Coordinates of C-alpha atoms and ligand atoms in Angstrom, one line a residue:
Chain A
M1 CA 112.2 -11.2 166.8
T2 CA 110.1 -14.3 167.6
T3 CA 111.0 -14.2 171.3
K4 CA 110.3 -10.5 171.6
Y5 CA 107.0 -10.9 169.9
L6 CA 106.0 -13.6 172.2
F7 CA 106.9 -11.7 175.3
A8 CA 104.8 -8.8 174.1
C9 CA 102.0 -11.2 173.2
A10 CA 102.2 -13.0 176.6
A11 CA 102.0 -9.8 178.5
G12 CA 98.8 -8.8 176.6
T13 CA 97.5 -12.3 177.1
A14 CA 97.9 -12.1 180.8
L15 CA 96.0 -8.8 181.0
I16 CA 93.2 -9.9 178.8
L17 CA 92.9 -13.4 180.2
S18 CA 93.3 -12.7 183.8
A19 CA 89.7 -13.5 184.4
L20 CA 89.6 -16.5 182.1
P21 CA 90.8 -20.1 182.7
S22 CA 94.0 -19.9 180.7
L23 CA 96.6 -22.3 179.6
A24 CA 100.4 -21.8 179.9
T25 CA 101.5 -19.0 177.6
D26 CA 104.3 -19.6 175.1
A27 CA 106.8 -17.1 176.3
P28 CA 108.6 -19.0 179.1
L29 CA 108.9 -22.0 176.7
V30 CA 110.3 -19.9 173.9
A31 CA 112.7 -18.3 176.3
A32 CA 113.8 -21.6 177.6
K33 CA 114.3 -22.9 174.1
S34 CA 116.4 -20.3 172.4
K35 CA 117.8 -22.8 170.0
P36 CA 116.1 -24.2 166.8
C37 CA 115.1 -27.8 166.8
L38 CA 114.6 -30.6 164.4
I39 CA 111.1 -31.8 163.5
A40 CA 111.0 -34.7 161.1
G41 CA 114.6 -34.0 160.2
W42 CA 114.0 -30.4 159.3
E43 CA 115.5 -27.6 161.3
Q44 CA 112.7 -25.3 162.7
S45 CA 112.8 -22.0 164.5
A46 CA 112.5 -21.9 168.3
H47 CA 109.0 -20.5 167.8
T48 CA 107.8 -23.3 165.5
C49 CA 109.3 -25.8 168.0
V50 CA 107.3 -24.3 170.8
I51 CA 104.1 -24.3 168.8
H52 CA 104.8 -27.9 167.9
T53 CA 105.3 -28.9 171.5
K54 CA 102.2 -27.0 172.7
T55 CA 100.1 -28.6 170.0
I56 CA 101.3 -32.1 170.8
A57 CA 100.9 -31.5 174.5
A58 CA 97.3 -30.5 173.8
T59 CA 96.9 -34.0 172.3
C60 CA 98.0 -35.5 175.6
F61 CA 95.2 -33.4 177.3
I62 CA 92.5 -35.6 175.8
C63 CA 93.5 -38.5 178.0
H64 CA 95.5 -36.8 180.7
G65 CA 93.1 -33.9 181.3
P66 CA 93.1 -30.3 180.2
N67 CA 96.5 -28.8 180.9
G68 CA 97.7 -32.3 182.0
K69 CA 95.4 -32.3 185.0
S70 CA 93.4 -35.5 185.0
T71 CA 90.2 -36.1 186.9
G72 CA 90.2 -39.9 186.3
A73 CA 92.3 -43.0 186.6
V74 CA 94.8 -41.8 183.9
P75 CA 97.6 -40.0 185.7
S76 CA 98.1 -36.2 185.7
L77 CA 101.2 -34.9 183.9
A78 CA 101.1 -31.3 185.2
G79 CA 103.9 -30.4 187.6
Q80 CA 105.6 -33.8 187.4
D81 CA 109.3 -34.0 187.3
K82 CA 110.8 -33.3 183.9
E83 CA 113.4 -36.1 184.0
Y84 CA 110.8 -38.5 185.3
L85 CA 108.4 -37.8 182.4
A86 CA 111.1 -38.1 179.7
A87 CA 112.4 -41.3 181.2
A88 CA 108.9 -42.7 181.4
M89 CA 108.5 -42.2 177.6
R90 CA 111.9 -43.9 176.9
D91 CA 110.9 -46.8 179.2
F92 CA 107.5 -47.2 177.5
K93 CA 109.3 -47.2 174.2
S94 CA 111.8 -49.8 175.2
G95 CA 109.2 -51.9 177.0
K96 CA 111.1 -51.6 180.3
R97 CA 107.9 -50.1 181.7
D98 CA 104.6 -51.8 180.9
S99 CA 101.8 -49.8 179.4
T100 CA 98.4 -50.2 177.8
V101 CA 98.7 -47.5 175.1
M102 CA 101.8 -45.5 176.0
K103 CA 104.2 -47.7 174.1
K104 CA 102.2 -47.1 171.0
Y105 CA 102.5 -43.3 171.6
A106 CA 106.2 -43.4 172.6
L107 CA 106.9 -45.1 169.3
G108 CA 105.3 -42.2 167.4
Y109 CA 107.4 -39.4 168.9
S110 CA 111.1 -38.6 168.9
D111 CA 113.5 -38.4 171.9
S112 CA 113.6 -34.6 171.6
E113 CA 109.9 -34.5 171.6
Y114 CA 109.8 -36.5 174.8
D115 CA 112.1 -33.9 176.4
D116 CA 110.1 -30.9 175.1
L117 CA 106.8 -32.4 176.3
A118 CA 108.3 -33.3 179.7
A119 CA 109.5 -29.7 180.1
F120 CA 106.1 -28.4 179.0
F121 CA 104.2 -30.4 181.6
A122 CA 106.8 -30.0 184.4
A123 CA 106.4 -26.2 184.0
I124 CA 102.6 -26.3 184.7
K125 CA 101.8 -25.5 188.3
Chain B
M1 CA 117.6 -24.3 155.8
S2 CA 115.2 -23.2 158.5
F3 CA 112.0 -24.3 156.8
N4 CA 110.8 -26.8 154.3
R5 CA 109.4 -24.1 152.0
R6 CA 108.7 -26.3 149.0
S7 CA 106.2 -28.2 151.2
F8 CA 104.8 -25.1 152.7
L9 CA 103.8 -23.7 149.4
K10 CA 101.9 -26.9 148.7
F11 CA 99.9 -26.8 151.9
S12 CA 98.9 -23.2 151.8
G13 CA 95.5 -23.6 150.2
A14 CA 94.8 -20.0 149.5
G15 CA 98.5 -19.3 148.8
L16 CA 100.6 -17.7 151.4
A17 CA 100.1 -14.2 150.2
A18 CA 96.4 -14.6 150.0
A19 CA 96.2 -16.5 153.3
V20 CA 98.4 -14.2 155.4
A21 CA 98.2 -10.7 153.9
P22 CA 94.5 -10.0 154.5
Q23 CA 94.9 -11.3 158.1
L24 CA 97.8 -9.0 158.7
A25 CA 95.8 -6.1 157.4
F26 CA 92.9 -7.2 159.5
A27 CA 95.1 -7.8 162.6
K28 CA 96.2 -4.2 162.4
A29 CA 92.7 -3.0 161.9
G30 CA 91.3 -5.0 164.8
K31 CA 90.3 -8.5 165.7
P32 CA 90.1 -11.3 163.3
H33 CA 86.7 -13.2 163.4
V34 CA 86.4 -17.0 163.2
V35 CA 82.9 -18.5 162.8
V36 CA 82.7 -22.1 163.9
V37 CA 79.8 -24.2 162.9
G38 CA 78.8 -27.1 165.3
A39 CA 79.6 -27.3 169.0
G40 CA 80.6 -30.9 169.0
Y41 CA 84.0 -32.5 169.6
G42 CA 85.7 -30.6 166.7
G43 CA 83.9 -27.3 166.8
A44 CA 83.7 -26.7 170.6
T45 CA 87.4 -27.6 171.0
C46 CA 88.5 -25.4 168.1
A47 CA 86.5 -22.4 169.5
K48 CA 87.9 -22.9 173.0
Y49 CA 91.5 -23.3 171.9
L50 CA 91.4 -20.3 169.5
R51 CA 90.4 -18.1 172.5
M52 CA 92.9 -19.6 174.9
W53 CA 95.8 -19.4 172.5
D54 CA 95.0 -16.0 171.1
P55 CA 92.5 -13.9 172.9
N56 CA 92.7 -11.3 170.1
I57 CA 90.7 -13.6 167.9
Q58 CA 86.9 -13.2 168.0
V59 CA 85.0 -16.5 167.9
T60 CA 81.4 -17.1 167.1
L61 CA 80.1 -20.7 167.6
I62 CA 76.9 -21.6 165.8
E63 CA 74.9 -24.6 167.3
P64 CA 71.2 -25.2 167.2
N65 CA 71.0 -27.4 170.3
A66 CA 70.9 -26.0 173.8
Q67 CA 73.1 -28.8 175.1
F68 CA 75.3 -31.6 173.7
Y69 CA 74.4 -35.3 173.6
S70 CA 77.6 -37.2 173.5
C71 CA 77.9 -40.3 171.2
P72 CA 80.8 -41.5 173.3
M73 CA 79.1 -43.4 176.2
S74 CA 75.8 -43.5 174.3
N75 CA 76.2 -47.2 173.9
W76 CA 76.4 -47.5 177.6
V77 CA 73.0 -45.9 177.8
I78 CA 71.6 -48.3 175.2
G79 CA 73.1 -51.2 177.2
G80 CA 71.5 -49.9 180.4
M81 CA 74.8 -49.1 182.2
R82 CA 74.2 -45.3 182.2
S83 CA 71.3 -42.9 181.9
M84 CA 70.7 -40.1 179.4
D85 CA 71.7 -37.5 182.0
D86 CA 75.2 -39.0 181.9
I87 CA 75.7 -38.2 178.2
I88 CA 74.3 -34.7 178.2
K89 CA 77.0 -32.0 178.3
S90 CA 76.3 -28.4 179.0
Y91 CA 77.6 -25.5 176.9
A92 CA 77.5 -23.2 179.9
N93 CA 81.3 -22.9 180.3
L94 CA 82.0 -21.9 176.7
P95 CA 81.0 -18.2 176.9
G96 CA 83.5 -17.9 179.8
Y97 CA 86.3 -18.2 177.2
G98 CA 84.9 -15.3 175.3
I99 CA 83.1 -17.5 172.7
K100 CA 80.0 -15.9 171.3
M101 CA 77.4 -18.7 171.2
V102 CA 74.6 -18.4 168.6
Q103 CA 71.8 -20.9 169.0
D104 CA 70.9 -21.4 165.3
T105 CA 71.6 -23.6 162.3
A106 CA 74.0 -22.6 159.6
V107 CA 72.2 -23.1 156.3
G108 CA 74.3 -21.3 153.6
V109 CA 77.8 -20.0 152.9
D110 CA 78.8 -17.3 150.5
A111 CA 82.5 -18.2 150.2
N112 CA 83.2 -15.1 148.1
K113 CA 81.7 -12.6 150.4
R114 CA 82.7 -14.7 153.4
V115 CA 79.2 -14.7 154.9
V116 CA 77.3 -17.5 156.7
T117 CA 73.5 -17.5 156.6
T118 CA 71.5 -19.1 159.5
G119 CA 68.1 -20.7 159.6
K120 CA 66.8 -17.7 161.5
G121 CA 68.0 -15.5 158.7
K122 CA 71.1 -14.0 160.3
K123 CA 74.1 -13.1 158.2
I124 CA 77.4 -13.5 159.9
S125 CA 80.6 -12.5 158.2
Y126 CA 83.9 -14.3 158.9
D127 CA 87.6 -14.1 158.2
R128 CA 87.9 -17.8 158.5
L129 CA 85.0 -20.3 158.7
V130 CA 85.4 -23.7 160.5
L131 CA 82.9 -26.4 159.8
S132 CA 82.5 -29.3 162.2
P133 CA 79.0 -30.5 161.7
G134 CA 79.5 -34.2 162.1
V135 CA 77.8 -36.6 159.6
E136 CA 74.6 -36.7 157.6
F137 CA 73.0 -40.1 156.9
M138 CA 72.5 -41.4 153.3
T139 CA 69.2 -43.0 154.2
D140 CA 68.1 -43.1 150.6
Q141 CA 70.5 -46.0 150.1
I142 CA 68.2 -48.2 152.2
E143 CA 64.8 -48.8 150.8
G144 CA 62.1 -48.2 153.5
F145 CA 64.5 -46.5 156.0
D146 CA 62.8 -43.1 156.0
E147 CA 59.4 -44.5 156.4
G148 CA 60.5 -46.9 159.2
E149 CA 62.3 -44.0 161.0
A150 CA 59.3 -41.8 160.7
A151 CA 57.2 -44.6 162.2
G152 CA 59.7 -44.9 165.1
K153 CA 60.4 -48.5 164.2
V154 CA 63.8 -48.1 162.5
L155 CA 66.5 -46.3 164.5
H156 CA 70.1 -45.5 163.8
A157 CA 70.9 -44.0 167.2
W158 CA 74.2 -42.9 165.5
K159 CA 73.7 -39.3 166.6
A160 CA 73.2 -39.3 170.3
G161 CA 69.9 -37.9 171.5
P162 CA 66.2 -38.9 171.3
Q163 CA 67.0 -42.0 169.3
T164 CA 69.4 -43.2 172.0
L165 CA 66.6 -43.2 174.5
S166 CA 64.1 -44.7 172.0
L167 CA 66.4 -47.6 171.3
R168 CA 66.9 -48.3 175.0
K169 CA 63.1 -48.3 175.6
Q170 CA 62.5 -50.6 172.7
L171 CA 65.1 -53.1 174.0
E172 CA 63.5 -52.9 177.5
A173 CA 60.0 -53.5 175.9
M174 CA 61.2 -56.4 173.8
P175 CA 60.1 -59.8 175.0
D176 CA 62.6 -62.5 176.1
G177 CA 63.5 -64.6 173.1
G178 CA 63.3 -61.6 170.7
V179 CA 65.8 -60.7 168.0
F180 CA 67.7 -57.4 167.9
V181 CA 69.1 -56.7 164.4
I182 CA 72.0 -54.2 164.1
G183 CA 73.0 -53.2 160.5
S184 CA 76.3 -51.4 160.0
P185 CA 77.8 -49.8 156.9
P186 CA 81.2 -50.4 155.4
P187 CA 83.9 -47.8 156.2
P188 CA 84.6 -45.0 156.2
G189 CA 82.0 -43.8 158.7
R190 CA 81.7 -42.4 162.2
C191 CA 83.2 -44.7 164.9
V192 CA 83.9 -48.0 163.1
S193 CA 84.2 -49.9 166.4
G194 CA 80.9 -48.5 167.7
P195 CA 78.5 -51.2 166.4
Y196 CA 80.6 -53.9 168.0
E197 CA 80.6 -52.1 171.3
R198 CA 76.9 -51.7 171.0
A199 CA 76.4 -55.4 170.4
S200 CA 78.5 -56.2 173.4
L201 CA 76.6 -54.0 175.8
V202 CA 73.2 -55.0 174.6
A203 CA 74.3 -58.7 174.8
Q204 CA 75.2 -58.1 178.5
Y205 CA 71.7 -56.7 179.1
F206 CA 70.1 -59.7 177.3
K207 CA 72.3 -62.2 179.2
R208 CA 71.1 -60.8 182.6
N209 CA 67.5 -59.9 181.7
K210 CA 66.4 -61.7 178.6
P211 CA 68.7 -64.7 178.2
K212 CA 66.7 -66.3 175.3
S213 CA 67.2 -63.2 173.1
K214 CA 69.6 -62.9 170.2
I215 CA 71.6 -60.2 168.4
I216 CA 72.1 -60.5 164.7
M217 CA 74.7 -58.1 163.2
L218 CA 74.3 -57.6 159.5
D219 CA 77.7 -56.0 158.8
G220 CA 78.7 -54.3 155.6
H221 CA 82.3 -55.0 156.6
F222 CA 84.1 -58.2 155.7
D223 CA 84.9 -58.9 159.4
V224 CA 84.9 -57.3 162.9
V225 CA 87.2 -54.7 161.4
S226 CA 88.0 -52.8 164.6
K227 CA 89.5 -54.5 167.6
G228 CA 88.4 -57.8 166.0
P229 CA 90.3 -60.3 168.2
M230 CA 89.2 -58.3 171.4
F231 CA 85.5 -58.3 170.5
K232 CA 85.4 -61.9 169.4
A233 CA 87.2 -63.0 172.5
A234 CA 84.8 -61.1 174.7
W235 CA 81.7 -62.3 172.9
K236 CA 82.8 -65.9 173.2
K237 CA 83.7 -65.6 176.9
F238 CA 80.9 -63.4 178.1
Y239 CA 78.0 -63.9 175.7
P240 CA 78.2 -67.3 174.1
G241 CA 75.4 -67.9 171.6
I242 CA 73.9 -64.4 171.9
I243 CA 75.7 -62.4 169.2
E244 CA 75.8 -63.7 165.7
H245 CA 78.1 -61.6 163.5
R246 CA 77.4 -61.9 159.7
P247 CA 80.0 -60.1 157.6
Y248 CA 79.6 -59.0 154.0
N249 CA 75.9 -58.4 154.7
L250 CA 75.1 -54.8 153.9
V251 CA 71.5 -53.9 154.7
T252 CA 69.7 -52.7 151.5
K253 CA 66.0 -52.7 152.6
V254 CA 63.8 -52.6 155.7
D255 CA 60.1 -53.1 156.1
H256 CA 58.9 -51.7 159.4
N257 CA 55.4 -53.3 159.0
S258 CA 56.6 -56.9 158.6
M259 CA 59.8 -56.0 160.7
I260 CA 62.0 -57.7 158.0
V261 CA 65.5 -56.4 157.4
T262 CA 66.9 -57.3 154.0
S263 CA 70.6 -57.5 153.2
E264 CA 72.5 -58.3 150.0
F265 CA 72.1 -62.0 151.0
E266 CA 69.1 -62.6 153.3
D267 CA 65.9 -61.6 155.0
V268 CA 66.0 -61.4 158.8
K269 CA 62.9 -61.0 161.0
A270 CA 63.5 -58.6 163.9
D271 CA 61.8 -57.4 167.0
V272 CA 64.0 -54.3 167.4
I273 CA 65.7 -52.7 164.4
N274 CA 68.9 -50.6 164.6
I275 CA 70.4 -49.7 161.2
V276 CA 73.4 -47.4 160.8
P277 CA 73.2 -46.0 157.3
K278 CA 76.2 -44.9 155.2
Q279 CA 77.2 -41.3 156.0
R280 CA 78.6 -38.2 154.4
A281 CA 79.9 -34.9 155.7
G282 CA 77.2 -32.6 157.2
A283 CA 74.9 -30.7 154.8
I284 CA 76.5 -27.4 155.5
C285 CA 79.7 -28.8 153.9
A286 CA 77.8 -29.2 150.7
A287 CA 76.4 -25.7 151.0
A288 CA 79.9 -24.3 151.4
G289 CA 81.1 -26.3 148.3
V290 CA 83.7 -28.2 150.3
R291 CA 82.2 -31.8 150.1
T292 CA 84.5 -32.4 147.1
D293 CA 86.2 -35.8 147.4
S294 CA 85.8 -38.1 144.4
A295 CA 82.4 -39.4 145.5
G296 CA 81.2 -36.0 146.7
V297 CA 80.8 -37.4 150.2
W298 CA 83.6 -36.1 152.4
C299 CA 85.7 -33.0 152.5
P300 CA 89.4 -33.0 151.5
V301 CA 91.6 -30.7 153.6
N302 CA 95.1 -29.4 153.8
G303 CA 96.6 -31.5 156.6
V304 CA 98.4 -28.5 158.2
T305 CA 95.5 -25.9 158.3
Y306 CA 92.4 -28.1 157.7
E307 CA 91.5 -25.6 155.0
S308 CA 89.6 -26.8 152.0
P309 CA 92.0 -27.0 149.0
T310 CA 89.3 -25.6 146.7
V311 CA 87.4 -23.0 148.8
P312 CA 89.7 -20.6 150.6
F313 CA 89.1 -19.5 154.2
V314 CA 86.8 -22.5 154.9
H315 CA 88.3 -25.1 157.2
I316 CA 86.7 -28.5 158.0
L317 CA 87.1 -30.7 161.1
G318 CA 86.0 -34.0 162.5
D319 CA 83.9 -36.7 160.9
S320 CA 83.4 -34.6 157.8
V321 CA 87.0 -34.7 156.8
A322 CA 88.1 -37.0 154.0
S323 CA 91.2 -38.7 155.3
N324 CA 92.7 -42.0 156.5
M325 CA 92.2 -40.8 160.1
P326 CA 89.6 -42.6 162.3
K327 CA 86.3 -40.7 162.6
S328 CA 86.3 -40.3 166.3
A329 CA 85.8 -37.7 169.0
H330 CA 89.4 -38.1 170.0
V331 CA 90.7 -37.3 166.5
S332 CA 88.1 -34.5 166.0
N333 CA 89.3 -32.8 169.2
N334 CA 92.9 -33.3 168.1
Q335 CA 92.3 -31.9 164.6
A336 CA 90.6 -28.9 166.2
K337 CA 93.7 -28.0 168.1
I338 CA 96.0 -28.3 165.0
C339 CA 93.6 -26.1 163.1
A340 CA 93.4 -23.6 166.0
A341 CA 97.2 -23.5 166.3
A342 CA 97.5 -22.9 162.5
L343 CA 94.9 -20.2 162.5
V344 CA 96.7 -18.4 165.3
E345 CA 100.0 -18.5 163.4
M346 CA 98.4 -17.3 160.2
F347 CA 96.4 -14.4 161.8
N348 CA 99.7 -13.3 163.3
G349 CA 101.5 -13.3 160.0
R350 CA 103.5 -16.5 160.6
E351 CA 103.7 -19.8 158.9
P352 CA 102.0 -22.6 160.7
N353 CA 103.9 -25.7 162.0
P354 CA 104.3 -27.8 158.9
Y355 CA 104.5 -31.1 160.8
P356 CA 101.4 -31.6 162.9
V357 CA 100.9 -34.9 164.8
I358 CA 97.6 -36.6 165.5
G359 CA 97.3 -39.1 168.4
S360 CA 94.3 -41.4 168.2
T361 CA 93.1 -43.5 171.1
S362 CA 89.7 -45.1 171.3
Y363 CA 88.3 -47.3 174.0
S364 CA 85.4 -49.7 173.6
A365 CA 83.6 -51.4 176.4
T366 CA 82.8 -55.1 176.2
S367 CA 80.9 -55.3 179.5
D368 CA 80.3 -53.1 182.5
E369 CA 83.7 -53.8 183.9
T370 CA 85.9 -54.4 180.8
S371 CA 87.2 -52.2 178.0
G372 CA 90.0 -52.2 175.5
P373 CA 91.9 -49.6 173.6
I374 CA 93.3 -49.0 170.1
A375 CA 96.0 -46.4 169.7
V376 CA 98.1 -45.0 166.9
V377 CA 100.2 -41.9 166.2
M378 CA 99.9 -40.3 162.8
R379 CA 102.4 -37.7 161.6
Y380 CA 101.8 -35.3 158.7
D381 CA 104.2 -35.6 155.9
P382 CA 104.0 -32.5 153.8
D383 CA 105.8 -34.1 150.8
K384 CA 103.3 -36.9 150.7
E385 CA 100.5 -34.6 151.8
A386 CA 99.1 -37.2 154.1
Y387 CA 99.1 -38.3 157.7
I388 CA 101.4 -41.4 158.0
R389 CA 100.6 -44.0 160.6
Q390 CA 103.7 -44.5 162.8
P391 CA 104.8 -48.1 163.5
G392 CA 103.7 -49.9 166.7
G393 CA 100.1 -48.7 166.7
G394 CA 97.2 -51.1 167.1
A395 CA 94.5 -52.6 169.3
A396 CA 94.6 -54.6 172.5
D397 CA 93.7 -58.3 172.0
V398 CA 91.8 -58.5 175.3
S399 CA 89.6 -56.2 177.2
D400 CA 90.1 -55.8 181.0
E401 CA 89.3 -53.9 184.1
L402 CA 92.3 -51.6 184.0
N403 CA 91.2 -50.4 180.6
F404 CA 87.7 -50.0 181.8
A405 CA 89.0 -47.5 184.4
Y406 CA 91.0 -45.7 181.7
N407 CA 87.9 -45.7 179.4
L408 CA 85.9 -43.9 182.1
S409 CA 88.8 -41.5 182.7
W410 CA 88.9 -40.8 178.9
F411 CA 85.3 -39.7 179.0
E412 CA 85.8 -37.3 181.9
N413 CA 88.9 -35.8 180.5
I414 CA 87.8 -35.3 176.9
W415 CA 84.5 -33.7 178.2
A416 CA 86.5 -31.4 180.4
D417 CA 88.8 -30.5 177.6
T418 CA 86.1 -29.9 175.0
F419 CA 83.3 -28.4 177.0
G420 CA 84.7 -27.7 180.5
Ligands
FAD501 C1 77.6 -44.9 169.3 C2 78.9 -44.1 169.2 C3 79.9 -44.2 170.1 C4 81.1 -43.5 169.9 N1 82.1 -43.6 170.8 C5 83.2 -42.9 170.6 C6 84.3 -43.1 171.6 O1 84.2 -43.8 172.6 N2 85.4 -42.4 171.4 C7 85.6 -41.5 170.3 O2 86.6 -40.9 170.1 N3 84.6 -41.3 169.4 C8 83.4 -42.0 169.5 N4 82.4 -41.8 168.7 C9 82.6 -40.9 167.5 C10 82.3 -39.5 167.8 O3 81.0 -39.3 168.3 C11 82.4 -38.6 166.5 O4 83.5 -39.0 165.8 C12 82.5 -37.1 166.9 O5 81.3 -36.7 167.6 C13 82.8 -36.3 165.7 O6 82.9 -34.9 166.1 P1 82.4 -33.8 165.1 O7 82.8 -32.5 165.7 O8 82.8 -34.1 163.7 O9 80.8 -33.9 165.1 P2 79.8 -33.9 166.4 O10 80.5 -34.2 167.7 O11 78.7 -34.7 166.0 O12 79.3 -32.4 166.5 C14 78.6 -31.8 165.4 C15 77.8 -30.7 166.0 O13 77.4 -29.8 164.9 C16 76.1 -29.4 165.0 N5 75.7 -29.1 163.6 C17 75.5 -29.9 162.6 N6 75.1 -29.2 161.5 C18 75.0 -27.9 161.9 C19 74.7 -26.7 161.2 N7 74.4 -26.6 159.9 N8 74.7 -25.5 161.9 C20 75.1 -25.5 163.2 N9 75.4 -26.6 163.9 C21 75.4 -27.8 163.3 C22 75.4 -30.6 165.6 O14 74.2 -30.2 166.3 C23 76.5 -31.1 166.6 O15 76.3 -30.5 167.9 C24 81.2 -42.6 168.8 C25 80.1 -42.4 167.9 C26 79.0 -43.2 168.1 C27 77.8 -43.0 167.1

């Protein structure tokens, strides 16, 4: 039901928003993520997982630019390779890769959140 | 178990039935209407993301000012590194998202009828009301503040705008060898690291232009409480002898005729006076009946929806929120997105994500080429009904050039995200 709703919603969104600057819609992500996920140890529906990822990704926008497109010294995330982004988070966490703030962020998120965020940003053109 | 239902019931302020059922009915009938008060970091972000995430939602944004003066970077203006033009942000892009802008002040809220009244006498009804008015100053706690402010001799410059420019001009007019007094309140308040950044950047101006001048900080805190090691190291290295930090020294009185600032412990003679009073949630929060923490100063919220636990359909964002989160532009923008995502879910008859996450990063400049960050991730725990700081967060011990570049980048990206 969730997936069907979102496809319907996304189609509507595309029509209404065609003239507006719009962010990625949820549908491709829900479709890609047909399985439930765990958040804080609780199993959540695919829909909730997508909302969760989308909202955390929007947190990243503050430093990395709207939709992951930075206009400053902080790197863009949009369109980067998915594996590269997820590996970067793991390396920030372990300390293998140096960072100013990213280690502090990496410690606050789970491995599956790294993967979902990486997929989110990789999908942005 | 697909959902932590026990917790959900706790965080649904108006109760699930009450919260979702009318929205469903409304959704069928037409478009839900969200009224947002205040086009700052919380309000503008919320309005924009509501429209981007669900264009079926109608959004009205009430803001009296024609343009936004950003507090972030305003210390750079006071220190002479940037001009007023650099901190003025236009609202011109917001209507492009389908946001209806109303240039007016919200003055009253009828929470039963769900109607906001404006200063110009408009009545605007809402399905959900979002308040992000920033702070109001409790100037009555400092004897003589109001008179000094009216005379233009006592400034807070803790809302960016005309006072930012006045403070800059007073520092420029001050003779070499003068004393600049900064008074700051104990937490919680808007931007705890802000007074230390301000002292740093004014010290840089003094060092280059008025090297005999001094800064005396009368601090209501027990120490340099935010980025302490970083600020202290920078002051020692860059500005030896210029900044004197005096902790446990809450300002209680000011006399703008004699230019004496009085704290709990001493009288200090000043040439330029900058006192940041204690703050509380913006006045509209009191009018809406949501300024209900134990001191009647800040607004408690449900951490998933940012709805008031006592006044249904009213949500609060940003500095006005009672919580353990820093009162920063970064956090206000982040809360706005969590609230917007929750509203979209509720308007569509679904339960919001019960586990929101806040990321908080704040940069402070210590000179015109060095800055340093503090960062922490906070995750909402529905059982504890609180955002829990994740391990590993904290501040840098030194400021440097790389972080100065990131600081600049932060301004550009948050402005683009909030107003662009
Ligand atoms: C000197 C200084 C430096 C700072 N630097 C940083 C920084 O580097 N990084 C950071 O993250 N944060 C920083 N901050 C903190 C940041 O400015 C605030 O935390 C942030 O602005 C809070 O957002 P808000 O939405 O709650 O309020 P605001 O951004 O202040 O927006 C409130 C808006 O509501 C409007 N309003 C108020 N009442 C009404 C009403 N009744 N009707 C209609 N409109 C109304 C106001 O006009 C205003 O436009 C700094 C603050 C200061 C003072």
